Short mmCIF file of C-alpha atoms in Angstrom, two decimals:
data_model
loop_
_atom_site.label_atom_id
_atom_site.label_comp_id
_atom_site.label_asym_id
_atom_site.label_seq_id
_atom_site.Cartn_x
_atom_site.Cartn_y
_atom_site.Cartn_z
CA MET Q 18 120.34 127.69 34.17
CA ILE Q 19 118.15 127.68 31.08
CA MET Q 20 115.97 124.64 30.48
CA ILE Q 21 114.91 123.76 26.94
CA THR Q 22 112.18 121.19 26.46
CA GLY Q 23 109.60 119.98 23.93
CA GLY Q 24 108.86 116.83 21.93
CA ALA Q 25 111.33 114.93 19.77
CA PHE Q 26 112.70 116.65 16.65
CA GLN Q 27 111.10 120.03 17.37
CA GLY Q 28 114.33 122.05 17.02
CA LYS Q 29 115.50 122.21 20.65
CA THR Q 30 119.19 121.65 19.90
CA ASP Q 31 119.11 124.14 17.02
CA TYR Q 32 117.63 126.67 19.43
CA MET Q 33 120.37 126.03 22.01
CA LYS Q 34 123.12 126.27 19.40
CA LYS Q 35 121.76 129.50 18.00
CA ARG Q 36 121.06 131.17 21.31
CA PHE Q 37 124.46 130.40 22.84
CA SER Q 38 126.48 130.38 19.57
CA LEU Q 39 127.53 126.75 19.96
CA THR Q 40 128.59 123.93 17.69
CA ASP Q 41 127.73 120.27 18.30
CA ASP Q 42 131.12 119.77 19.96
CA ASP Q 43 130.22 122.26 22.70
CA ILE Q 44 127.22 120.23 23.85
CA ALA Q 45 127.45 117.08 25.96
CA ASP Q 46 125.10 114.40 24.67
CA GLY Q 47 123.30 112.62 27.51
CA GLY Q 48 122.83 109.62 25.26
CA ARG Q 49 126.57 109.07 24.78
CA CYS Q 50 128.94 110.88 27.10
CA GLU Q 51 130.22 109.63 30.45
CA ILE Q 52 127.64 110.43 33.12
CA SER Q 53 130.37 112.00 35.29
CA GLU Q 54 131.17 114.38 32.41
CA LEU Q 55 127.70 115.90 32.68
CA SER Q 56 128.44 117.47 36.07
CA LYS Q 57 131.26 119.46 34.39
CA SER Q 58 129.44 120.33 31.17
CA ARG Q 59 128.10 123.80 30.49
CA TYR Q 60 125.66 122.65 27.83
CA ILE Q 61 123.77 119.36 27.88
CA LYS Q 62 121.36 117.79 25.44
CA HIS Q 63 119.22 114.64 25.71
CA TYR Q 64 119.35 114.65 29.47
CA GLU Q 65 116.39 112.23 29.38
CA LEU Q 66 118.77 109.64 27.87
CA ALA Q 67 121.32 110.34 30.59
CA VAL Q 68 118.63 109.58 33.17
CA ARG Q 69 117.90 106.34 31.32
CA ARG Q 70 121.56 105.31 31.59
CA MET Q 71 121.87 106.28 35.26
CA ILE Q 72 119.21 103.82 36.43
CA PRO Q 73 121.06 100.54 35.64
CA GLU Q 74 124.31 102.09 36.93
CA ASN Q 75 122.61 102.72 40.28
CA ILE Q 76 123.15 106.46 40.10
CA ASP Q 77 120.23 108.31 41.68
CA PRO Q 78 118.98 110.56 38.85
CA LEU Q 79 117.25 112.95 41.23
CA ALA Q 80 120.30 113.51 43.46
CA PHE Q 81 122.47 113.82 40.35
CA THR Q 82 120.07 116.36 38.85
CA GLU Q 83 120.06 118.40 42.07
CA GLY Q 84 123.84 118.74 41.71
CA LEU Q 85 123.85 119.93 38.11
CA GLU Q 86 125.31 123.34 37.43
CA CYS Q 87 125.19 124.12 33.72
CA GLU Q 88 124.28 127.06 31.52
CA ALA Q 89 121.64 125.27 29.49
CA ILE Q 90 120.11 121.82 29.53
CA GLU Q 91 117.78 120.18 27.11
CA LEU Q 92 115.46 117.28 27.75
CA ASN Q 93 112.70 115.84 25.63
CA GLU Q 94 109.16 115.79 26.85
CA ILE Q 95 108.52 112.04 27.01
CA GLY Q 96 105.48 111.71 29.24
CA CYS Q 97 102.58 112.40 26.89
CA GLY Q 98 101.70 108.80 26.09
CA ILE Q 99 100.21 105.80 27.85
CA ILE Q 100 102.02 104.51 30.96
CA PRO Q 101 104.38 101.82 29.62
CA ILE Q 102 103.74 98.19 30.60
CA ASP Q 103 107.47 97.53 30.93
CA LYS Q 104 108.75 98.30 34.43
CA ASN Q 105 112.07 99.75 33.23
CA GLU Q 106 110.34 102.05 30.74
CA ARG Q 107 107.98 103.15 33.49
CA GLU Q 108 110.84 103.89 35.85
CA TRP Q 109 112.71 105.84 33.18
CA ARG Q 110 109.66 107.92 32.41
CA GLU Q 111 109.00 108.65 36.06
CA MET Q 112 112.62 109.57 36.82
CA THR Q 113 112.79 111.79 33.74
CA GLY Q 114 109.58 113.55 34.75
CA ARG Q 115 110.78 114.12 38.28
CA ALA Q 116 114.25 115.19 37.16
CA GLY Q 117 112.59 117.59 34.71
CA CYS Q 118 110.59 119.15 37.54
CA ILE Q 119 113.79 119.66 39.54
CA ILE Q 120 115.50 121.30 36.56
CA ALA Q 121 112.48 123.51 35.81
CA GLU Q 122 112.36 124.58 39.46
CA LYS Q 123 116.08 125.48 39.48
CA ALA Q 124 116.05 127.10 36.03
CA SER Q 125 115.79 130.86 35.71
CA GLU Q 126 114.08 130.31 32.39
CA VAL Q 127 112.23 127.42 30.76
CA VAL Q 128 111.75 127.39 27.00
CA ARG Q 129 109.43 124.95 25.25
CA VAL Q 130 110.11 124.43 21.54
CA CYS Q 131 107.33 123.29 19.21
CA CYS Q 132 107.64 123.25 15.41
CA GLY Q 133 110.93 125.11 15.77
CA ILE Q 134 109.23 127.96 17.66
CA PRO Q 135 110.46 128.71 21.19
CA THR Q 136 107.93 129.77 23.82
CA VAL Q 137 109.20 131.01 27.18
CA ILE Q 138 107.03 129.27 29.79
CA LYS Q 139 109.03 130.43 32.80
CA GLY Q 140 111.04 133.61 33.21
CA GLU Q 141 111.31 136.85 31.29
CA LYS Q 142 110.23 136.98 27.67
CA HIS Q 143 112.91 138.47 25.47
CA MET R 21 97.80 134.41 5.00
CA MET R 22 99.12 131.02 5.99
CA THR R 23 98.36 129.31 9.29
CA LEU R 24 99.70 126.03 10.66
CA ILE R 25 97.65 124.29 13.35
CA THR R 26 99.33 121.61 15.44
CA GLY R 27 98.46 119.66 18.57
CA GLY R 28 97.80 116.14 19.78
CA ALA R 29 95.26 113.70 18.38
CA LYS R 30 91.56 114.59 18.52
CA CYS R 31 92.15 117.94 20.21
CA GLY R 32 89.87 120.11 18.08
CA LYS R 33 92.41 121.09 15.41
CA SER R 34 90.01 120.52 12.48
CA HIS R 35 87.21 122.49 14.03
CA LEU R 36 89.54 125.39 14.74
CA ALA R 37 90.94 125.18 11.20
CA GLU R 38 87.47 125.25 9.65
CA ARG R 39 86.49 128.22 11.79
CA LEU R 40 89.41 130.20 10.38
CA LEU R 41 87.77 129.91 6.94
CA ASP R 42 84.21 130.63 8.10
CA ASP R 43 84.22 134.08 6.53
CA PHE R 44 84.68 132.69 3.01
CA THR R 45 82.07 131.02 0.83
CA ASP R 46 83.60 130.89 -2.65
CA ASN R 47 86.78 129.36 -3.94
CA LYS R 48 87.01 127.28 -0.80
CA TYR R 49 88.76 123.93 -0.95
CA TYR R 50 89.28 121.11 1.49
CA ILE R 51 92.27 118.96 0.61
CA ALA R 52 91.76 115.57 2.22
CA THR R 53 94.86 113.40 2.53
CA MET R 54 93.41 110.48 4.48
CA GLU R 55 92.97 107.34 2.43
CA PRO R 56 89.76 105.51 3.34
CA PHE R 57 91.46 102.31 4.47
CA GLY R 58 89.14 100.27 6.68
CA GLU R 59 86.18 101.05 8.87
CA GLU R 60 87.83 103.47 11.28
CA ALA R 61 89.19 105.70 8.53
CA SER R 62 85.84 105.65 6.73
CA ALA R 63 84.05 106.59 9.96
CA ALA R 64 86.52 109.43 10.63
CA ILE R 65 86.10 110.71 7.07
CA ALA R 66 82.28 110.52 7.33
CA ARG R 67 82.40 112.41 10.63
CA HIS R 68 84.58 115.18 9.17
CA ARG R 69 82.34 115.39 6.09
CA ARG R 70 79.28 115.80 8.31
CA ILE R 71 80.95 118.59 10.29
CA ARG R 72 82.07 120.36 7.10
CA ALA R 73 78.71 120.06 5.32
CA GLY R 74 77.13 123.40 4.54
CA LYS R 75 80.36 125.35 5.04
CA GLY R 76 80.96 125.74 1.32
CA PHE R 77 84.02 123.55 0.93
CA GLU R 78 84.73 121.71 -2.28
CA THR R 79 86.55 118.54 -1.23
CA LYS R 80 89.55 117.35 -3.18
CA GLU R 81 91.02 114.02 -2.18
CA LYS R 82 94.74 113.82 -2.77
CA TYR R 83 96.85 111.36 -0.86
CA THR R 84 100.32 112.20 -2.20
CA SER R 85 102.07 114.69 -4.54
CA LEU R 86 100.03 117.78 -3.66
CA HIS R 87 101.92 119.84 -6.24
CA GLU R 88 99.79 118.11 -8.91
CA LEU R 89 96.56 119.66 -7.62
CA GLU R 90 94.85 122.10 -9.93
CA LEU R 91 93.48 125.03 -8.00
CA PRO R 92 92.45 128.54 -9.04
CA GLY R 93 94.37 131.52 -7.69
CA LYS R 94 93.20 133.38 -4.58
CA SER R 95 91.72 130.19 -3.13
CA HIS R 96 90.89 129.57 0.50
CA ILE R 97 92.40 126.21 1.27
CA LEU R 98 92.28 123.87 4.22
CA LEU R 99 94.81 121.03 4.03
CA GLU R 100 94.17 118.14 6.38
CA CYS R 101 96.49 116.72 7.39
CA ILE R 102 100.28 116.52 7.20
CA ALA R 103 100.45 113.39 9.38
CA ASN R 104 98.47 111.37 6.84
CA LEU R 105 100.20 112.95 3.88
CA CYS R 106 103.60 112.16 5.38
CA ALA R 107 102.67 108.52 6.05
CA ASN R 108 101.23 108.12 2.54
CA GLU R 109 104.32 109.62 0.89
CA MET R 110 106.75 107.75 3.10
CA PHE R 111 105.23 104.27 3.22
CA GLY R 112 103.03 104.24 0.10
CA GLY R 113 105.70 103.00 -2.33
CA SER R 114 107.64 99.77 -2.45
CA GLU R 115 110.43 101.33 -0.39
CA ILE R 116 110.36 103.83 2.46
CA CYS R 117 111.38 107.24 1.16
CA ASP R 118 112.11 110.67 2.64
CA PRO R 119 109.01 112.71 1.77
CA THR R 120 110.31 116.08 2.97
CA ASP R 121 110.94 117.59 -0.48
CA SER R 122 107.66 116.34 -1.92
CA ILE R 123 105.64 117.65 1.03
CA MET R 124 107.35 121.04 0.90
CA ARG R 125 106.88 121.26 -2.86
CA GLY R 126 103.16 120.53 -2.38
CA THR R 127 102.91 123.05 0.45
CA GLU R 128 104.63 125.78 -1.59
CA HIS R 129 102.26 125.01 -4.47
CA LEU R 130 99.17 125.40 -2.26
CA LYS R 131 100.64 128.60 -0.82
CA SER R 132 101.08 130.01 -4.34
CA ARG R 133 97.40 129.31 -5.17
CA ALA R 134 95.99 130.50 -1.85
CA GLU R 135 94.85 133.77 -0.44
CA THR R 136 94.18 131.90 2.78
CA LEU R 137 95.90 128.61 3.57
CA VAL R 138 95.28 126.65 6.74
CA ILE R 139 97.27 123.47 7.33
CA VAL R 140 96.51 120.92 10.01
CA THR R 141 99.35 118.76 11.32
CA ASN R 142 99.97 116.63 14.39
CA ASN R 143 102.44 116.53 17.29
CA VAL R 144 103.80 113.01 17.39
CA GLY R 145 107.09 113.06 19.29
CA SER R 146 106.18 113.54 22.96
CA ASP R 147 105.45 110.08 24.32
CA GLY R 148 109.02 108.85 24.86
CA ILE R 149 108.31 105.47 23.34
CA ASP R 150 111.05 103.79 21.34
CA TYR R 151 109.13 102.50 18.33
CA SER R 152 110.36 100.48 15.37
CA LYS R 153 113.05 102.02 13.17
CA GLU R 154 110.47 103.01 10.53
CA THR R 155 108.18 104.69 13.04
CA ASN R 156 111.06 106.56 14.68
CA ARG R 157 112.01 107.75 11.22
CA TYR R 158 108.44 108.94 10.66
CA ILE R 159 108.52 110.89 13.94
CA GLU R 160 111.78 112.51 12.85
CA VAL R 161 110.40 113.47 9.43
CA MET R 162 107.20 114.85 10.98
CA GLY R 163 109.30 117.02 13.29
CA ARG R 164 111.35 118.34 10.40
CA VAL R 165 108.41 118.95 8.07
CA ASN R 166 106.46 120.73 10.82
CA ARG R 167 109.43 123.02 11.46
CA LEU R 168 109.80 123.82 7.76
CA ILE R 169 106.09 124.56 7.36
CA ALA R 170 106.05 126.63 10.57
CA ASP R 171 108.95 128.64 9.18
CA ILE R 172 107.02 129.74 6.06
CA SER R 173 103.72 130.23 7.93
CA ASP R 174 102.48 133.61 9.13
CA ASN R 175 100.77 132.03 12.12
CA VAL R 176 101.40 128.85 14.08
CA ILE R 177 98.76 127.73 16.56
CA GLU R 178 98.95 124.82 18.98
CA CYS R 179 95.49 123.53 19.78
CA VAL R 180 94.87 122.31 23.34
CA TYR R 181 91.41 120.71 23.61
CA GLY R 182 90.05 123.26 21.21
CA PHE R 183 91.82 126.15 22.90
CA PRO R 184 94.27 127.95 20.60
CA VAL R 185 97.74 128.69 21.97
CA ILE R 186 99.54 131.10 19.67
CA LEU R 187 103.16 130.12 19.01
CA LYS R 188 103.75 132.58 16.16
CA GLY R 189 101.78 135.44 14.56
CA LYS R 190 98.15 135.86 15.52
CA LEU R 191 94.78 134.18 15.29
#
């Protein structure tokens, strides 16, 4: 599994599409698709939004993340601000952070994209 | 040689950017894009002016439309910063506009006048907060503009508390 992360609008999806020769239709969007669909998807984007949607549906994001088997998964870095006052926002941020750690641990390679430039922060540089 | 410096707020980007131009004394320009609105902006500007004093920069204040700047060829230019420029271009008029083309036109113009061009920008999309529609739009534009500038830069450096992390090229 390849993990792709970085801030919003840095070019993560473009990187995934280019690297794996994909179109938008090949990538499951965590903000929109059925959560159950994600366990069958080979390519996933916006997994942080999938985590957000799991919480009110009482799906354990960490257990769900442990079970993921995809080629590449993208999630935004969302934890670089102040701890949110709102409890739901706080829970989302925490679950996303912890899910991200699980993914990074499982991934053979972690790529962080900044200003459109990918940097391999885990795994072989190529 | 064109270098883009990015990073979070107050992480030493300016200092690093100025250091990259330390070897030059002539034809050295500082393009300031921050409008002195209010006390905090004035204090920030005064602080940056103090730090820059004696380094040979001629300061040019230009808050939008950088392509209008008159600069001699083979200049050494420090542009600070894209985050302010983007906000000025986007929210300065009566309606919110997409400033991408204007910013890129200005950037290409500076590049054409410069022997050395250093641009300071800001990373704004990593806090996971769902802001107002306008602010989310700003974050999106900043992401796009930063990618476009990075693409035409020789070097891209992410500054982490003053420490340069090289994303592209060299320091």
